[in-house]
mmCIF file with all atom_site columns, C-alpha atoms in Angstrom:
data_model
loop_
_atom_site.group_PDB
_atom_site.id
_atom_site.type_symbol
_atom_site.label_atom_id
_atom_site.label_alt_id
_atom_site.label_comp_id
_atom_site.label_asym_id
_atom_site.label_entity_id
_atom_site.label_seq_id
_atom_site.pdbx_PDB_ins_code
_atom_site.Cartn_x
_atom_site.Cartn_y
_atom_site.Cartn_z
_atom_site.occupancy
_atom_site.B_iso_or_equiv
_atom_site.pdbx_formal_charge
_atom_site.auth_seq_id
_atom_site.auth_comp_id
_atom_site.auth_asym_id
_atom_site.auth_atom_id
_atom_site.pdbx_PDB_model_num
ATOM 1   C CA . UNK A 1 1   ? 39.609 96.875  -11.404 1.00 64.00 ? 21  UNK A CA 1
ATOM 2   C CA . UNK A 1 2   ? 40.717 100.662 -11.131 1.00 67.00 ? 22  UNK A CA 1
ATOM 3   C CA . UNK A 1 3   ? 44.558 100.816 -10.117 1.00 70.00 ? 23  UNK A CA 1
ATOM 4   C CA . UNK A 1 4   ? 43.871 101.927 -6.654  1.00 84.00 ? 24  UNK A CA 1
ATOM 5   C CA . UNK A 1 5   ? 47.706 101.092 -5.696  1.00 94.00 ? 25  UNK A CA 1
ATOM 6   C CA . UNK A 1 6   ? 51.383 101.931 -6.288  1.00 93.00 ? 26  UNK A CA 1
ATOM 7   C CA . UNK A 1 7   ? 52.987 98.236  -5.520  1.00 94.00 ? 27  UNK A CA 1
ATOM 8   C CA . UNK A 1 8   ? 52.351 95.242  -4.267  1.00 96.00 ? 28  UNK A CA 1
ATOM 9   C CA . UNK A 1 9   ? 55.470 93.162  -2.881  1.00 97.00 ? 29  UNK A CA 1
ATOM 10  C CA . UNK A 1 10  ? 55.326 89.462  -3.513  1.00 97.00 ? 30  UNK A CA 1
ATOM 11  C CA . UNK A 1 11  ? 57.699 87.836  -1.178  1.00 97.00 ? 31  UNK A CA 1
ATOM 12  C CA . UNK A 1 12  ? 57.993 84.026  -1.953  1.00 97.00 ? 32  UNK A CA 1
ATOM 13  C CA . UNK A 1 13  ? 60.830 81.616  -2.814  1.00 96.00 ? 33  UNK A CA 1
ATOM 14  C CA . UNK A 1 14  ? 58.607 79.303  -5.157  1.00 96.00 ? 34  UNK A CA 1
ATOM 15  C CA . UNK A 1 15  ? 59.466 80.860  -8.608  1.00 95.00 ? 35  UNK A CA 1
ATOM 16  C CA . UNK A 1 16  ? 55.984 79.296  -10.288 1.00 95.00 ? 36  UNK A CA 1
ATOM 17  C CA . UNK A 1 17  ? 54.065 81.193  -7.300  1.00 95.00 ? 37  UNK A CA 1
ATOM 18  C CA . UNK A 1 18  ? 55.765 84.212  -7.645  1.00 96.00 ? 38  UNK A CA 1
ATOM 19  C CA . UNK A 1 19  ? 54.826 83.689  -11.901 1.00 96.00 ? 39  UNK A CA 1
ATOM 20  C CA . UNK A 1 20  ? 51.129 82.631  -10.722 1.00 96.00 ? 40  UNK A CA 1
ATOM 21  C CA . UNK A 1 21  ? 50.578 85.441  -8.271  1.00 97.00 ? 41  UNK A CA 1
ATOM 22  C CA . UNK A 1 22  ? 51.935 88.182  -10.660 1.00 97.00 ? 42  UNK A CA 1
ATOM 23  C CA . UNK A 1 23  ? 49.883 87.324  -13.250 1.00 97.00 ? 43  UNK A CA 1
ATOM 24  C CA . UNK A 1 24  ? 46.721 87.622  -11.095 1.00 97.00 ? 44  UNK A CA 1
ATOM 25  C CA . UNK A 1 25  ? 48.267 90.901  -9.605  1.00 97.00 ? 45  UNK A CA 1
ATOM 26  C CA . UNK A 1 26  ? 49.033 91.879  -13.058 1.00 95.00 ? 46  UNK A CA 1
ATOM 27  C CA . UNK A 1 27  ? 45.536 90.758  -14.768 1.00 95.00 ? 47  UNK A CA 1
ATOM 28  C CA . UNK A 1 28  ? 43.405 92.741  -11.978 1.00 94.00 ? 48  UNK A CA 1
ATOM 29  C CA . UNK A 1 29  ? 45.008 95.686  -13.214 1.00 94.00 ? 49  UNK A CA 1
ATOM 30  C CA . UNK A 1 30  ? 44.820 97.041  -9.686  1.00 94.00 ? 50  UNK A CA 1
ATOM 31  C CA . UNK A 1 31  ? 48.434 98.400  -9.026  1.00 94.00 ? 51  UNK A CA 1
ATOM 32  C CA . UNK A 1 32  ? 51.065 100.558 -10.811 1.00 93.00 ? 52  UNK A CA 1
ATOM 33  C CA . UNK A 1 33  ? 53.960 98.066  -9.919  1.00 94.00 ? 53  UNK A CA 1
ATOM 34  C CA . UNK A 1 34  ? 54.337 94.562  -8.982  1.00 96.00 ? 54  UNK A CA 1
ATOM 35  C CA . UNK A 1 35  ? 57.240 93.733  -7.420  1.00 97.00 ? 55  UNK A CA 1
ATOM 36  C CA . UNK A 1 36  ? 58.823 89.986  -6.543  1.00 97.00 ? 56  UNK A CA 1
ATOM 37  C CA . UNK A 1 37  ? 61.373 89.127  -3.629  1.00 97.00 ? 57  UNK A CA 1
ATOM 38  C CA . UNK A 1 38  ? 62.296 85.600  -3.959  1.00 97.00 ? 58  UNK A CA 1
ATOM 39  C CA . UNK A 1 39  ? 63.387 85.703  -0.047  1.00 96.00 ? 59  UNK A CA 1
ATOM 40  C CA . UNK A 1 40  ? 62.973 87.744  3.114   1.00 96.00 ? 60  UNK A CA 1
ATOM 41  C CA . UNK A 1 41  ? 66.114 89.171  2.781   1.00 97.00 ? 61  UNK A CA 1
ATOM 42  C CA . UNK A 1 42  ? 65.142 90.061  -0.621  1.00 97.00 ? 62  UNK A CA 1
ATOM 43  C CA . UNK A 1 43  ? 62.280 92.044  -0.003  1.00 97.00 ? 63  UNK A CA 1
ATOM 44  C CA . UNK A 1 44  ? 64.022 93.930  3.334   1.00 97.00 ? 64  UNK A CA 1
ATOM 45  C CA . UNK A 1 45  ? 66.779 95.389  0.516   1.00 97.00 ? 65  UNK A CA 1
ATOM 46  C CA . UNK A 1 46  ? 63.880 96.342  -1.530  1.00 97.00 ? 66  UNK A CA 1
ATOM 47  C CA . UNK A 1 47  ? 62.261 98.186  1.452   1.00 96.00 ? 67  UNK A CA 1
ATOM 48  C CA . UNK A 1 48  ? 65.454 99.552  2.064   1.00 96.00 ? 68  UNK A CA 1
ATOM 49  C CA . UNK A 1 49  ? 66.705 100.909 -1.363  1.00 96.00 ? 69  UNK A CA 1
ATOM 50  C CA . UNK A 1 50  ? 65.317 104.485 -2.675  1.00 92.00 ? 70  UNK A CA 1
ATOM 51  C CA . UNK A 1 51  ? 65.044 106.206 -5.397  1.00 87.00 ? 71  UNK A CA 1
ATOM 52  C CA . UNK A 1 52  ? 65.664 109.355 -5.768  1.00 88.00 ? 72  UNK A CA 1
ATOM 53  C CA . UNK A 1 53  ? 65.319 110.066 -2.156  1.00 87.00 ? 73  UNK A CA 1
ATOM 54  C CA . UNK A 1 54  ? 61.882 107.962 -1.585  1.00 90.00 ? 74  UNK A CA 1
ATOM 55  C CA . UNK A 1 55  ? 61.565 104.786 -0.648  1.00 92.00 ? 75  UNK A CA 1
ATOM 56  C CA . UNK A 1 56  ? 59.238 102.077 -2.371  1.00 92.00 ? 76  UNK A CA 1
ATOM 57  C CA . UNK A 1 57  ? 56.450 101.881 0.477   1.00 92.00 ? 77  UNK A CA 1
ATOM 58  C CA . UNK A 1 58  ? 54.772 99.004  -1.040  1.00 95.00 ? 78  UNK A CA 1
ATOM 59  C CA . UNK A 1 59  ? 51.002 99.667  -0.250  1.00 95.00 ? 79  UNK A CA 1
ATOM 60  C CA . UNK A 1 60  ? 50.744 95.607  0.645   1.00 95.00 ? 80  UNK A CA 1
ATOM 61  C CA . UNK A 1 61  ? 52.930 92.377  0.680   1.00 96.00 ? 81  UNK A CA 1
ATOM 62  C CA . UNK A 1 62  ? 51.903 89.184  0.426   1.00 97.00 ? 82  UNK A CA 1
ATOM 63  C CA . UNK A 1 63  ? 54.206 87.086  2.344   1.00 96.00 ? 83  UNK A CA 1
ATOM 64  C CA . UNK A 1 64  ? 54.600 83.588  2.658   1.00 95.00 ? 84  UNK A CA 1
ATOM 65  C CA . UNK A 1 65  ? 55.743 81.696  5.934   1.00 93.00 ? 85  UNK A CA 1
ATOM 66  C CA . UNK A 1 66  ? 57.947 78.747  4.803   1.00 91.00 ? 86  UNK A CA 1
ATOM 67  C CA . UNK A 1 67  ? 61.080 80.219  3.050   1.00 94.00 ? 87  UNK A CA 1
ATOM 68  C CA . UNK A 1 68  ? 64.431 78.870  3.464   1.00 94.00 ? 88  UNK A CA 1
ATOM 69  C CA . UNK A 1 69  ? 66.659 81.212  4.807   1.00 93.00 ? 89  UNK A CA 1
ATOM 70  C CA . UNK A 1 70  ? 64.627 83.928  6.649   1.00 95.00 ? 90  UNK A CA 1
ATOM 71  C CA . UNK A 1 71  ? 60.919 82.701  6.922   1.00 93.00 ? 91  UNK A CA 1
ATOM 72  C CA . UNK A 1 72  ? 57.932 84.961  7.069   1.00 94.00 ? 92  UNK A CA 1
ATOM 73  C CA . UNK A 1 73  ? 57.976 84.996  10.732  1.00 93.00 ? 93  UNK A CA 1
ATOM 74  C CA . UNK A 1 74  ? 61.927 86.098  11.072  1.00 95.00 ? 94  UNK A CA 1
ATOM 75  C CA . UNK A 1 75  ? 61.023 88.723  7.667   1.00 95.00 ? 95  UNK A CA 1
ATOM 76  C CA . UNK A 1 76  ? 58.466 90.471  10.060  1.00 93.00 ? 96  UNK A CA 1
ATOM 77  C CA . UNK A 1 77  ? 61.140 90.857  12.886  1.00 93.00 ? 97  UNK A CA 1
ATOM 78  C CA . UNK A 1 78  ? 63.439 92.752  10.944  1.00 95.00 ? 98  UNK A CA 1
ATOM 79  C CA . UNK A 1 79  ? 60.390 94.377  9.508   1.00 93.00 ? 99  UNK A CA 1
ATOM 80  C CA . UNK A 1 80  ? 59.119 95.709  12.602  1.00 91.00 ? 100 UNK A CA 1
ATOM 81  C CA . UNK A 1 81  ? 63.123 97.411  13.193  1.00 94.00 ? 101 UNK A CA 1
ATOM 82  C CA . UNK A 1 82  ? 62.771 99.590  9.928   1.00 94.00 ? 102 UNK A CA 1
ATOM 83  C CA . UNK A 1 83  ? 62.111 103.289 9.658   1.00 90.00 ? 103 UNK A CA 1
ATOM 84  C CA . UNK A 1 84  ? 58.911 104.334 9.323   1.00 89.00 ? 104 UNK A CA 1
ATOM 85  C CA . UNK A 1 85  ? 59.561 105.679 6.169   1.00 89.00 ? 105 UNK A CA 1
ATOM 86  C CA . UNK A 1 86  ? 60.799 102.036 4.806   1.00 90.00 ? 106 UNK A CA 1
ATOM 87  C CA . UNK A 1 87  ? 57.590 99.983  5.793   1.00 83.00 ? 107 UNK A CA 1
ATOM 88  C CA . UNK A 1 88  ? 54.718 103.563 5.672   1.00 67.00 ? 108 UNK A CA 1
ATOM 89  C CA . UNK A 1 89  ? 51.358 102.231 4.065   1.00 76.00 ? 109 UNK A CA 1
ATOM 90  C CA . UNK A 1 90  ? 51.830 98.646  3.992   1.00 82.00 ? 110 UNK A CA 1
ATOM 91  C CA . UNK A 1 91  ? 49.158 96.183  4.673   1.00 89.00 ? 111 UNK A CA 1
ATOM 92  C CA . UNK A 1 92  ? 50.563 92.475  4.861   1.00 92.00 ? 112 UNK A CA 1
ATOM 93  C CA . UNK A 1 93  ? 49.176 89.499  4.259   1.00 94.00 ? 113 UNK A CA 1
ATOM 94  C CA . UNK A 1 94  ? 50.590 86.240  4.877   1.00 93.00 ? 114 UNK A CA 1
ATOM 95  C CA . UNK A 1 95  ? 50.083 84.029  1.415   1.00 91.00 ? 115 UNK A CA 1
ATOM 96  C CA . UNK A 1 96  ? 50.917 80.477  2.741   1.00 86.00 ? 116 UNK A CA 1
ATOM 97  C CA . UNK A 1 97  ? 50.359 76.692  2.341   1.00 84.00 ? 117 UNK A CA 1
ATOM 98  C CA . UNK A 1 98  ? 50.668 76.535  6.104   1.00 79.00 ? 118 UNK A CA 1
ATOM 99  C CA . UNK A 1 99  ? 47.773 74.295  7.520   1.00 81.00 ? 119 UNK A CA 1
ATOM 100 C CA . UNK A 1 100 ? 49.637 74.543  11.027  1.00 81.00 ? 120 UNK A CA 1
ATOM 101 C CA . UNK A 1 101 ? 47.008 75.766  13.538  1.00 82.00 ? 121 UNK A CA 1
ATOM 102 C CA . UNK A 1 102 ? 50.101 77.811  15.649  1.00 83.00 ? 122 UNK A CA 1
ATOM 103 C CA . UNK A 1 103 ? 50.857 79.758  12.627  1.00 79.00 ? 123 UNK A CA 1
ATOM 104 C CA . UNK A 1 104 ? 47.405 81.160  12.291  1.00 79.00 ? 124 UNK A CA 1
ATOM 105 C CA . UNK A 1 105 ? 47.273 82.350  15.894  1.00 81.00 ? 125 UNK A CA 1
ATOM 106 C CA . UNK A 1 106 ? 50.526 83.429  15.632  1.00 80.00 ? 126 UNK A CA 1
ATOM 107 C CA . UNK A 1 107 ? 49.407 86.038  12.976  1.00 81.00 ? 127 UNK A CA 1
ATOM 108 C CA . UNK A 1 108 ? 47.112 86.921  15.081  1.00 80.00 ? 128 UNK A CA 1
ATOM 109 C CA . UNK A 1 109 ? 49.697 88.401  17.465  1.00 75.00 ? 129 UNK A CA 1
ATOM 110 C CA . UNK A 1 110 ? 51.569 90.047  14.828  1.00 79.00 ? 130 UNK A CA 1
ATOM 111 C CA . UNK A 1 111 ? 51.230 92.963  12.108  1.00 78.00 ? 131 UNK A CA 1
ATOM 112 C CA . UNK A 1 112 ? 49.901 90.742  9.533   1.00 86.00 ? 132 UNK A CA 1
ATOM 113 C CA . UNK A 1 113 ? 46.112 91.813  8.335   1.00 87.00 ? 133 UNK A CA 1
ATOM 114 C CA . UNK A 1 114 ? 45.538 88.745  6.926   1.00 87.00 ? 134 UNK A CA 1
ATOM 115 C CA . UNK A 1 115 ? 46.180 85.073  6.364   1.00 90.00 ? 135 UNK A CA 1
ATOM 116 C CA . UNK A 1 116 ? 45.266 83.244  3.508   1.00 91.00 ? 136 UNK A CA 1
ATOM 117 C CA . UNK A 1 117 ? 46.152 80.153  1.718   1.00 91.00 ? 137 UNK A CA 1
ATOM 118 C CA . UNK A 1 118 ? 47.687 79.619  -2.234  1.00 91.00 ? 138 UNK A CA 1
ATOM 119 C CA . UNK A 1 119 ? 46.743 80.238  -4.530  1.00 91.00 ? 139 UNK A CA 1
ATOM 120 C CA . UNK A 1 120 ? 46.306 84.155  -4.877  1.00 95.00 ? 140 UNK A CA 1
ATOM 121 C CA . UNK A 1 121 ? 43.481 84.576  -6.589  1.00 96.00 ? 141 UNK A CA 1
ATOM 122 C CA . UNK A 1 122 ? 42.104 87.745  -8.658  1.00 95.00 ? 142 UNK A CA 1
ATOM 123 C CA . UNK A 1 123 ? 38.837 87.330  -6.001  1.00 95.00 ? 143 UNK A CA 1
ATOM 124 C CA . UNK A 1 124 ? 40.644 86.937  -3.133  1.00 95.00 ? 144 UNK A CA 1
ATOM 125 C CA . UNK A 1 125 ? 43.646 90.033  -3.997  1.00 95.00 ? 145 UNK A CA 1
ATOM 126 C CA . UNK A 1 126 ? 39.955 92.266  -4.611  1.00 94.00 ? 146 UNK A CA 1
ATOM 127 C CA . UNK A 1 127 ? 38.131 91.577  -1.234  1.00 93.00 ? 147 UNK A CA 1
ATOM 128 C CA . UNK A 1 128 ? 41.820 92.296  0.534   1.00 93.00 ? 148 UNK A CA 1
ATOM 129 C CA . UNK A 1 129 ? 42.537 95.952  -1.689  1.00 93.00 ? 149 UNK A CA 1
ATOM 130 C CA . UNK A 1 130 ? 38.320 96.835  -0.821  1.00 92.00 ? 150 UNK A CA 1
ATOM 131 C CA . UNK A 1 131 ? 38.674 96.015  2.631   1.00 90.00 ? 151 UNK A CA 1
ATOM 132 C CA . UNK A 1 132 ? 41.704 97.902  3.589   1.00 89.00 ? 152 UNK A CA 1
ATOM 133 C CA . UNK A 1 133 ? 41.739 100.838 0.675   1.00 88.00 ? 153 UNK A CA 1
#
């Protein structure tokens, strides 16, 4: 797959799905960067940080719901209070085991483009980057 992207934020506290989904980010050759936050928090001081003067704009996140800490749901609150210049281009998706109906709908509501269940696969990650880039 041509690198259409410049990152893709994994944000999951599982360290073998964060090892799993970077290798199928990584094998699809479809991003410059790959980038892991093992917690919400995590991933909101990656948004946050810059480098020389730019911030890392992932172009999507996959984001799981069930996180110890700061879940998915709480990550996207303090999402949503960023500048626009911490969260520009992102597409998220929410990567989950969650079989929980409410969750689903709950997405719905939100800023999340998609909603998937583990595993990431290299088929899935393609029909998410050709539908939204």
């Amino acid at each position: 797959m041509e690198k259409k992207l410049k990152c893709i934020l994994l944000v999951d506290d599982d360290a073998a799905t964060n090892f799993l989904n970077s290798m199928v980010v990584e094998e699809a050759e479809c991003c410059e960067r790959c980038v892991v936050a093992k917690s919400g928090m995590e991933a909101l001081e990656f948004l946050k940080s810059s480098e020389n003067g730019e911030y890392p704009q992932p172009d999507l996140i996959f984001l799981d719901i069930n996180m110890p800490g700061m879940n998915g749901w709480q990550f996207l609150e303090h999402y949503e209070k960023l500048h626009i210049d911490q969260k520009a281009k992102v597409i998220i998706v929410m990567l989950t085991t969650s079989l929980n109906p409410d969750d689903l709908e709950k997405s719905k509501s939100t800023k999340v483009e998609g909603f998937i269940h583990k595993p990431l696969t290299e088929e899935i990650l393609k029909k998410i980057i050709d539908k939204n880039f």
